[in-house]
Amino acid sequence: MTRIIAHVDMDQFYAAVEMRDHPHLQGKPVIIGSDPKQGQGRGVVSTASYAARKFGVRSGQPIRQAWQLCPQGVFLPVDMERYALASQQIHQVFQRFTPMVEALSLDEAFLDLTASQKLFGSGLEMAQQIKRGVFEATRLTCSAGLAENKFLAKTASDLRKPDGLVVVPTGGGREFLAPLAIGRLWGVGEHSEPVLRNLGINTIGDLDAYPLDALARHIGARAAQDFKALARAEDVRPVEGSVAAQSIGRENTFEEDSRHAPLLRSTLMELCEDVAHRLRREQKEAGRVTLKVRFTGFETHTRQALLKPGTAHGPDLLAQVRPMLDAFLQSDARKVRLLGVSASALKPLQAQVQLTLDEGSQQRRRLADVALDAVNARFGEGTLKPAALVGPKGIRHRTGFSK
Ligand code: TTP
Ligand code: MG
């Protein structure tokens, strides 16, 4: 059966997050990495915005060199917490389409969409939806490649950056690869590229046409065989997806930033109920819960707590995150832009029932949850809610939740 593999890679990732959060940097040469110390700094460039790349600045380059190439650049330190957050959000989008997601780095993943066609439409439609979902969740663009194998998909995603989408038609891989520079072939690097170019092999098509024996004499039999297979667009490696999501989370961005405590608390409760509901639907319980608070201006904080025993019950999640929210509000006077709750350290539900001391009440709560889930499944989400969520009239908040 022909596979449908997508490769998705964020555009100028770290730099894009910085430009999103500091709009005056938009379009400027932004260089993320070590402190350049007026040209004396050690360390390297993590990434550079496309404007900075025009000056020759590249990932992995010594930061001093970047300073020389682009002294007018805006140099910023790596702010991993914010990039990791964006990474988590894009992975949540991926998980909506398939559990077969192989993350290669914070900003890049393979998705096996073969089995998702029935639910979400053609590969092209899914790739478009994924790109849209990533943008809606993060306000960042990505580039995607769609093909029948990983090598083709990854090669394709790189061709039309930024915000690109390149589809390699099934059976058209060899033709697609032929005109591309030989350096794009996986495994061709600093050492082998000059050797191949000396043989007159400048494109992948040149290598495809080159006799195997002659190639093997120059680069060894193994590499020659591997390169020839890739040039024919043969790549059977599976997407090494994790079968289950690592976390289940939900967020709410307020229509207007708010410090209205009843609104914040009822939102938090709703988030906890929803996460718990999704845990139960997936027959999971959580060993950890994380609260995310984003204040006006996009500064984002998270706090975590362990759940012992594990739980799939909304009030148990709330009991942990509510004091965290109160503490945030006490220590910070700004308004809140977004609240998020996520459950992680997931285990199969039931695993710890015997360990609970108060088993009777635990069972009753589980039964109440089951009833609530059943009614909501029958009559639509939100038909039944815990009483506290029915909430005071006159408070409206948008439920622009990320899934
Ligand atoms: P890449 O996807 O390689 O680069 P990018 O997203 O910045 O740009 P492109 O649009 O070309 O994909 O890497 C993703 C992030 O990983 C990048 O923003 C910073 C980080 N990174 C490093 O820290 N060091 C490195 O050497 C590379 C290559 C990336
Ligand atoms: Mg990238």
Coordinates of C-alpha atoms and ligand atoms in Angstrom, one line a residue:
M1 CA 0.0 0.0 0.0
T2 CA 1.3 3.4 -0.9
R3 CA 2.2 5.4 2.2
I4 CA 1.5 9.1 2.8
I5 CA 4.3 10.7 4.7
A6 CA 4.5 14.3 5.7
H7 CA 7.6 16.1 6.8
V8 CA 6.9 19.4 8.6
D9 CA 9.6 21.9 9.6
M10 CA 9.1 25.3 11.2
D11 CA 10.5 28.3 9.3
Q12 CA 13.5 30.1 10.9
F13 CA 12.2 28.6 14.2
Y14 CA 13.9 30.3 17.1
A15 CA 14.1 33.6 15.2
A16 CA 10.4 33.3 14.2
V17 CA 9.3 32.9 17.8
E18 CA 11.3 36.1 18.7
M19 CA 9.9 38.1 15.8
R20 CA 6.4 37.0 16.7
D21 CA 6.8 38.1 20.3
H22 CA 8.7 41.3 19.5
P23 CA 7.0 42.5 16.3
H24 CA 9.5 45.4 15.8
L25 CA 12.0 42.7 14.9
Q26 CA 10.0 41.5 12.0
G27 CA 12.1 41.4 8.8
K28 CA 15.3 42.4 10.7
P29 CA 18.4 40.4 10.7
V30 CA 17.9 38.5 14.0
I31 CA 20.6 36.1 15.2
I32 CA 19.9 33.8 18.1
G33 CA 22.8 32.2 19.9
S34 CA 25.6 33.0 22.3
D35 CA 26.5 36.5 23.4
P36 CA 28.7 38.0 20.6
K37 CA 30.5 40.3 23.1
Q38 CA 31.3 42.9 20.5
G39 CA 33.0 40.3 18.3
Q40 CA 34.9 38.6 21.1
G41 CA 32.3 36.1 22.2
R42 CA 32.7 32.4 22.0
G43 CA 30.0 29.9 21.1
V44 CA 27.8 29.6 18.0
V45 CA 24.8 30.8 16.2
S46 CA 21.7 28.7 16.9
T47 CA 19.7 30.2 14.0
A48 CA 19.4 33.3 12.0
S49 CA 16.3 35.0 10.5
Y50 CA 16.1 34.9 6.7
A51 CA 17.2 38.6 6.6
A52 CA 20.3 37.7 8.5
R53 CA 21.0 34.7 6.3
K54 CA 21.3 37.1 3.4
F55 CA 24.5 38.3 5.1
G56 CA 25.8 34.7 5.2
V57 CA 24.9 34.0 8.8
R58 CA 24.2 30.3 9.4
S59 CA 23.3 27.9 12.2
G60 CA 26.4 26.4 13.8
Q61 CA 28.7 29.3 12.7
P62 CA 30.9 30.9 15.4
I63 CA 29.0 33.9 16.8
R64 CA 32.1 36.1 16.2
Q65 CA 31.9 35.4 12.6
A66 CA 28.2 36.3 12.5
W67 CA 29.1 39.5 14.2
Q68 CA 31.7 40.3 11.5
L69 CA 29.3 39.4 8.7
C70 CA 26.3 41.2 10.1
P71 CA 27.3 43.8 12.8
Q72 CA 23.9 45.5 12.5
G73 CA 22.2 42.2 13.4
V74 CA 19.9 41.9 16.5
F75 CA 21.7 39.3 18.6
L76 CA 19.4 37.5 21.1
P77 CA 20.1 34.7 23.6
V78 CA 18.4 31.3 23.3
D79 CA 15.1 31.4 25.3
M80 CA 14.4 27.6 25.3
E81 CA 11.3 27.8 27.4
R82 CA 9.4 29.7 24.8
Y83 CA 10.6 27.6 21.9
A84 CA 9.8 24.4 23.8
L85 CA 6.3 25.8 24.3
A86 CA 5.8 26.4 20.6
S87 CA 7.2 23.0 19.9
Q88 CA 4.7 21.4 22.3
Q89 CA 1.9 23.3 20.5
I90 CA 2.9 22.1 17.1
H91 CA 3.1 18.6 18.3
Q92 CA -0.4 18.8 19.7
V93 CA -1.5 19.8 16.3
F94 CA 0.3 16.8 14.7
Q95 CA -1.3 14.5 17.2
R96 CA -4.7 15.5 16.0
F97 CA -4.0 14.0 12.7
T98 CA -2.1 10.8 13.6
P99 CA -0.4 9.2 16.5
M100 CA 2.4 8.2 14.1
V101 CA 4.5 11.2 14.7
E102 CA 8.3 11.0 14.7
A103 CA 9.8 14.1 16.2
L104 CA 13.3 14.9 14.8
S105 CA 13.9 18.0 16.8
L106 CA 11.9 20.8 18.5
D107 CA 10.7 22.1 15.2
E108 CA 10.6 19.2 12.8
A109 CA 8.7 15.9 12.5
F110 CA 7.6 13.1 10.2
L111 CA 3.9 12.1 10.2
D112 CA 2.6 8.9 8.7
L113 CA -0.8 10.0 7.4
T114 CA -1.7 6.8 5.6
A115 CA -4.4 5.7 7.9
S116 CA -5.7 9.2 8.5
Q117 CA -7.2 9.7 5.0
K118 CA -10.5 8.3 6.0
L119 CA -10.9 10.8 8.7
F120 CA -9.3 13.9 7.3
G121 CA -9.3 13.6 3.5
S122 CA -6.4 13.4 1.0
G123 CA -2.8 13.9 1.8
L124 CA -2.8 17.4 0.3
E125 CA -5.9 18.4 2.3
M126 CA -4.3 17.1 5.5
A127 CA -1.0 18.9 4.8
Q128 CA -3.0 22.1 4.3
Q129 CA -5.0 21.5 7.5
I130 CA -1.8 20.8 9.5
K131 CA -0.2 24.0 8.2
R132 CA -3.2 26.0 9.1
G133 CA -3.5 24.3 12.5
V134 CA 0.2 25.1 13.3
F135 CA -0.4 28.7 12.4
E136 CA -3.5 29.0 14.4
A137 CA -1.9 27.4 17.4
T138 CA 1.4 29.4 17.3
R139 CA 1.1 32.2 14.7
L140 CA 4.2 30.7 13.2
T141 CA 4.6 29.3 9.7
C142 CA 6.0 26.0 8.7
S143 CA 7.0 24.2 5.5
A144 CA 5.7 20.8 4.6
G145 CA 6.6 18.1 2.2
L146 CA 4.3 15.2 1.2
A147 CA 5.4 12.0 -0.4
E148 CA 5.4 8.3 -0.3
N149 CA 8.5 8.0 1.8
K150 CA 10.6 9.9 4.4
F151 CA 13.5 10.9 2.2
L152 CA 11.2 12.4 -0.4
A153 CA 9.0 14.2 2.1
K154 CA 12.0 15.8 3.9
T155 CA 13.6 16.8 0.7
A156 CA 10.3 18.3 -0.5
S157 CA 9.7 20.3 2.7
D158 CA 12.9 22.2 2.2
L159 CA 12.4 23.3 -1.3
R160 CA 9.9 26.2 -0.9
K161 CA 10.7 27.7 2.5
P162 CA 9.1 29.7 4.0
D163 CA 5.5 28.6 4.3
G164 CA 5.9 26.1 1.5
L165 CA 4.0 22.9 0.6
V166 CA 5.5 20.6 -1.9
V167 CA 3.8 17.4 -2.9
V168 CA 5.8 14.6 -4.7
P169 CA 3.3 12.6 -6.7
T170 CA 3.3 8.9 -6.0
G171 CA 5.7 7.2 -8.4
G172 CA 7.2 10.5 -9.4
G173 CA 10.0 10.5 -6.8
R174 CA 12.9 9.7 -9.1
E175 CA 11.9 12.4 -11.6
F176 CA 11.4 14.9 -8.7
L177 CA 14.9 14.2 -7.3
A178 CA 16.8 14.1 -10.6
P179 CA 17.5 17.9 -11.1
L180 CA 18.3 18.5 -7.4
A181 CA 21.9 19.3 -6.3
I182 CA 23.8 16.2 -5.1
G183 CA 24.3 17.8 -1.7
R184 CA 20.6 17.2 -1.0
L185 CA 21.1 13.4 -1.0
W186 CA 21.1 12.0 2.6
G187 CA 24.5 11.0 3.6
V188 CA 26.3 13.2 1.1
G189 CA 28.4 15.6 3.2
E190 CA 31.5 17.7 3.3
H191 CA 33.7 14.7 2.4
S192 CA 31.8 12.9 -0.2
E193 CA 30.4 15.9 -2.1
P194 CA 33.7 17.0 -3.6
V195 CA 34.5 13.4 -4.5
L196 CA 31.2 13.0 -6.4
R197 CA 31.5 16.4 -8.1
N198 CA 35.0 15.4 -9.3
L199 CA 33.3 12.5 -11.0
G200 CA 31.0 14.9 -12.8
I201 CA 28.1 14.0 -10.5
N202 CA 26.4 17.4 -9.7
T203 CA 22.8 16.4 -9.4
I204 CA 20.9 13.4 -8.0
G205 CA 20.0 12.5 -11.5
D206 CA 23.7 12.3 -12.4
L207 CA 24.2 9.8 -9.6
D208 CA 21.2 7.8 -10.7
A209 CA 22.7 7.4 -14.1
Y210 CA 26.3 6.7 -12.9
P211 CA 27.3 3.0 -13.1
L212 CA 27.2 1.3 -9.7
D213 CA 30.6 -0.5 -10.0
A214 CA 32.4 2.7 -10.9
L215 CA 30.7 4.6 -8.1
A216 CA 31.6 1.8 -5.6
R217 CA 35.3 2.1 -6.5
H218 CA 35.3 5.7 -5.4
I219 CA 33.1 5.8 -2.4
G220 CA 32.9 2.1 -1.3
A221 CA 30.3 -0.5 -2.1
R222 CA 28.0 0.2 0.8
A223 CA 27.7 4.0 0.3
A224 CA 27.4 3.5 -3.5
Q225 CA 24.4 1.1 -3.0
D226 CA 22.7 3.4 -0.4
F227 CA 23.1 6.5 -2.6
K228 CA 21.9 4.7 -5.7
A229 CA 18.8 3.5 -3.9
L230 CA 18.0 7.0 -2.5
A231 CA 18.5 8.5 -6.0
R232 CA 15.8 6.0 -7.2
A233 CA 13.6 7.4 -4.5
E234 CA 13.7 4.1 -2.6
D235 CA 13.3 4.5 1.2
V236 CA 11.3 2.0 3.2
R237 CA 12.1 3.3 6.6
P238 CA 9.0 3.6 8.7
V239 CA 7.9 6.7 10.7
E240 CA 8.9 5.7 14.2
G241 CA 5.8 7.1 15.9
S242 CA 4.9 6.8 19.5
V243 CA 1.7 5.0 19.7
A244 CA 0.2 7.3 22.3
A245 CA 0.4 11.0 22.9
Q246 CA 2.8 12.1 25.6
S247 CA 0.4 14.6 27.1
I248 CA -3.2 15.8 26.9
G249 CA -3.8 19.5 27.2
R250 CA -6.2 22.3 26.5
E251 CA -5.8 26.0 26.5
N252 CA -8.0 29.1 26.5
T253 CA -7.0 32.5 25.1
F254 CA -9.3 35.2 26.5
E255 CA -11.0 37.5 24.2
E256 CA -9.7 40.3 26.4
D257 CA -6.8 39.9 28.8
S258 CA -8.3 39.5 32.3
R259 CA -7.7 39.6 36.0
H260 CA -11.3 38.9 36.9
A261 CA -10.8 36.1 39.4
P262 CA -14.2 34.3 39.0
L263 CA -13.6 34.2 35.2
L264 CA -10.1 32.9 35.6
R265 CA -11.2 30.3 38.1
S266 CA -14.2 29.0 36.2
T267 CA -12.0 28.8 33.1
L268 CA -9.5 26.8 34.9
M269 CA -12.1 24.4 36.1
E270 CA -13.5 24.0 32.6
L271 CA -10.0 23.3 31.3
C272 CA -9.5 20.7 34.1
E273 CA -12.8 19.0 33.3
D274 CA -12.0 18.9 29.7
V275 CA -8.6 17.5 30.1
A276 CA -10.0 14.9 32.5
H277 CA -12.7 14.0 30.1
R278 CA -10.1 13.4 27.3
L279 CA -8.0 11.4 29.6
R280 CA -10.9 9.1 30.3
R281 CA -11.8 8.9 26.7
E282 CA -8.3 7.6 26.0
Q283 CA -8.5 5.3 29.1
K284 CA -5.6 7.2 30.7
E285 CA -4.8 8.7 34.0
A286 CA -2.2 11.4 34.6
G287 CA 0.8 11.4 36.9
R288 CA 1.5 15.1 36.4
V289 CA -0.4 18.2 35.8
T290 CA 0.9 21.5 34.4
L291 CA -0.6 24.9 34.6
K292 CA 0.4 27.5 31.9
V293 CA -0.3 31.1 32.5
R294 CA 0.5 33.7 29.8
F295 CA 0.3 37.3 30.8
T296 CA -0.3 40.3 28.7
G297 CA 2.7 40.8 26.5
F298 CA 3.2 37.0 25.9
E299 CA 5.4 36.2 28.9
T300 CA 4.5 32.7 29.8
H301 CA 5.0 30.7 32.9
T302 CA 4.4 27.1 33.8
R303 CA 4.1 25.2 37.1
Q304 CA 3.8 21.4 37.5
A305 CA 2.7 19.1 40.3
L306 CA 2.8 15.4 40.7
L307 CA -0.5 13.5 41.0
K308 CA -0.4 10.7 43.5
P309 CA -2.2 8.5 42.9
G310 CA -2.7 9.2 39.2
T311 CA -6.0 10.6 38.2
A312 CA -8.5 11.2 35.4
H313 CA -10.8 13.3 37.5
G314 CA -11.3 17.0 36.9
P315 CA -11.4 18.2 40.5
D316 CA -8.1 16.3 41.3
L317 CA -6.4 18.3 38.6
L318 CA -8.1 21.5 39.8
A319 CA -7.0 20.9 43.3
Q320 CA -3.4 21.2 42.1
V321 CA -3.6 24.0 39.6
R322 CA -6.0 26.3 41.4
P323 CA -3.4 27.3 44.2
M324 CA -0.8 27.7 41.5
L325 CA -3.0 30.2 39.7
D326 CA -3.7 32.1 42.9
A327 CA 0.0 32.3 43.6
F328 CA 0.6 33.7 40.1
L329 CA -2.1 36.3 40.5
Q330 CA -0.6 37.3 43.9
S331 CA 2.9 37.7 42.6
D332 CA 2.1 39.3 39.3
A333 CA -0.2 42.3 38.7
R334 CA -0.6 41.9 35.0
K335 CA -3.7 40.6 33.3
V336 CA -3.9 37.1 32.0
R337 CA -4.0 36.4 28.3
L338 CA -4.1 32.6 28.3
L339 CA -4.6 29.7 30.7
G340 CA -3.7 26.1 29.9
V341 CA -3.8 22.8 31.7
S342 CA -2.1 19.7 30.5
A343 CA -1.8 16.2 31.9
S344 CA 1.3 14.1 31.4
A345 CA 3.1 11.1 32.7
L346 CA 0.1 9.1 31.3
K347 CA -0.7 5.6 32.3
P348 CA -3.5 3.3 31.5
L349 CA -6.6 4.1 33.6
Q350 CA -7.3 1.7 36.5
A351 CA -3.7 1.0 37.1
Q352 CA -3.8 2.4 40.6
V353 CA -7.4 1.9 41.8
Q354 CA -6.3 -0.7 44.4
L355 CA -3.8 1.7 45.8
T356 CA -6.3 4.3 46.8
L357 CA -7.2 4.4 50.5
D358 CA -10.6 5.8 50.0
E359 CA -11.7 3.4 47.4
G360 CA -15.4 3.8 47.9
S361 CA -15.5 7.5 47.2
Q362 CA -13.0 7.0 44.3
Q363 CA -15.4 4.5 42.7
R364 CA -18.3 6.9 43.2
R365 CA -16.4 9.7 41.5
R366 CA -15.5 7.4 38.6
L367 CA -19.1 6.4 38.2
A368 CA -20.2 10.1 38.2
D369 CA -17.5 10.8 35.5
V370 CA -18.7 7.9 33.4
A371 CA -22.3 9.2 33.6
L372 CA -21.2 12.7 32.7
D373 CA -19.1 11.4 29.7
A374 CA -22.0 9.3 28.5
V375 CA -24.5 12.1 28.5
N376 CA -22.1 14.4 26.8
A377 CA -21.3 11.8 24.2
R378 CA -25.0 11.3 23.5
F379 CA -26.2 15.0 23.5
G380 CA -23.0 16.9 22.7
E381 CA -20.1 18.3 24.7
G382 CA -21.1 20.6 27.5
T383 CA -24.6 19.3 28.0
L384 CA -23.7 18.3 31.5
K385 CA -21.2 20.1 33.6
P386 CA -20.2 20.1 37.2
A387 CA -22.5 22.6 39.0
A388 CA -19.7 25.1 39.6
L389 CA -19.1 25.4 35.9
V390 CA -22.6 26.6 35.1
G391 CA -21.3 29.8 36.5
P392 CA -22.4 33.3 37.0
K393 CA -24.4 34.9 34.2
G394 CA -22.9 37.9 32.4
I395 CA -19.4 36.4 32.2
R396 CA -18.5 35.5 28.7
H397 CA -15.3 34.0 27.6
R398 CA -14.3 32.7 24.3
T399 CA -13.4 29.0 24.2
G400 CA -10.9 29.2 21.4
F401 CA -9.3 26.1 22.7
S402 CA -6.4 24.4 21.2
K403 CA -7.0 20.8 20.9
Ligands
TTP1 P1 16.3 24.2 11.5 O1 15.0 23.7 11.2 O2 17.5 23.6 10.9 O3 16.4 25.8 11.2 P2 15.3 26.9 11.3 O4 14.0 26.4 11.7 O5 15.9 28.0 12.1 O6 15.3 27.5 9.8 P3 14.6 26.8 8.5 O7 13.5 27.7 8.1 O8 15.7 26.7 7.5 O9 14.1 25.4 8.9 O10 16.5 24.2 13.1 C1 15.5 24.4 14.0 C2 16.0 25.2 15.2 O11 16.9 24.4 15.9 C3 16.6 26.5 14.9 O12 15.7 27.6 14.8 C4 17.6 26.6 16.0 C5 18.0 25.2 16.4 N1 19.3 24.8 15.8 C6 20.4 25.0 16.7 O13 20.3 25.4 17.8 N2 21.6 24.7 16.1 C7 21.8 24.2 14.9 O14 22.9 24.0 14.4 C8 20.6 24.1 14.0 C9 20.8 23.6 12.6 C10 19.4 24.4 14.6
MG2 MG 13.2 24.7 10.8

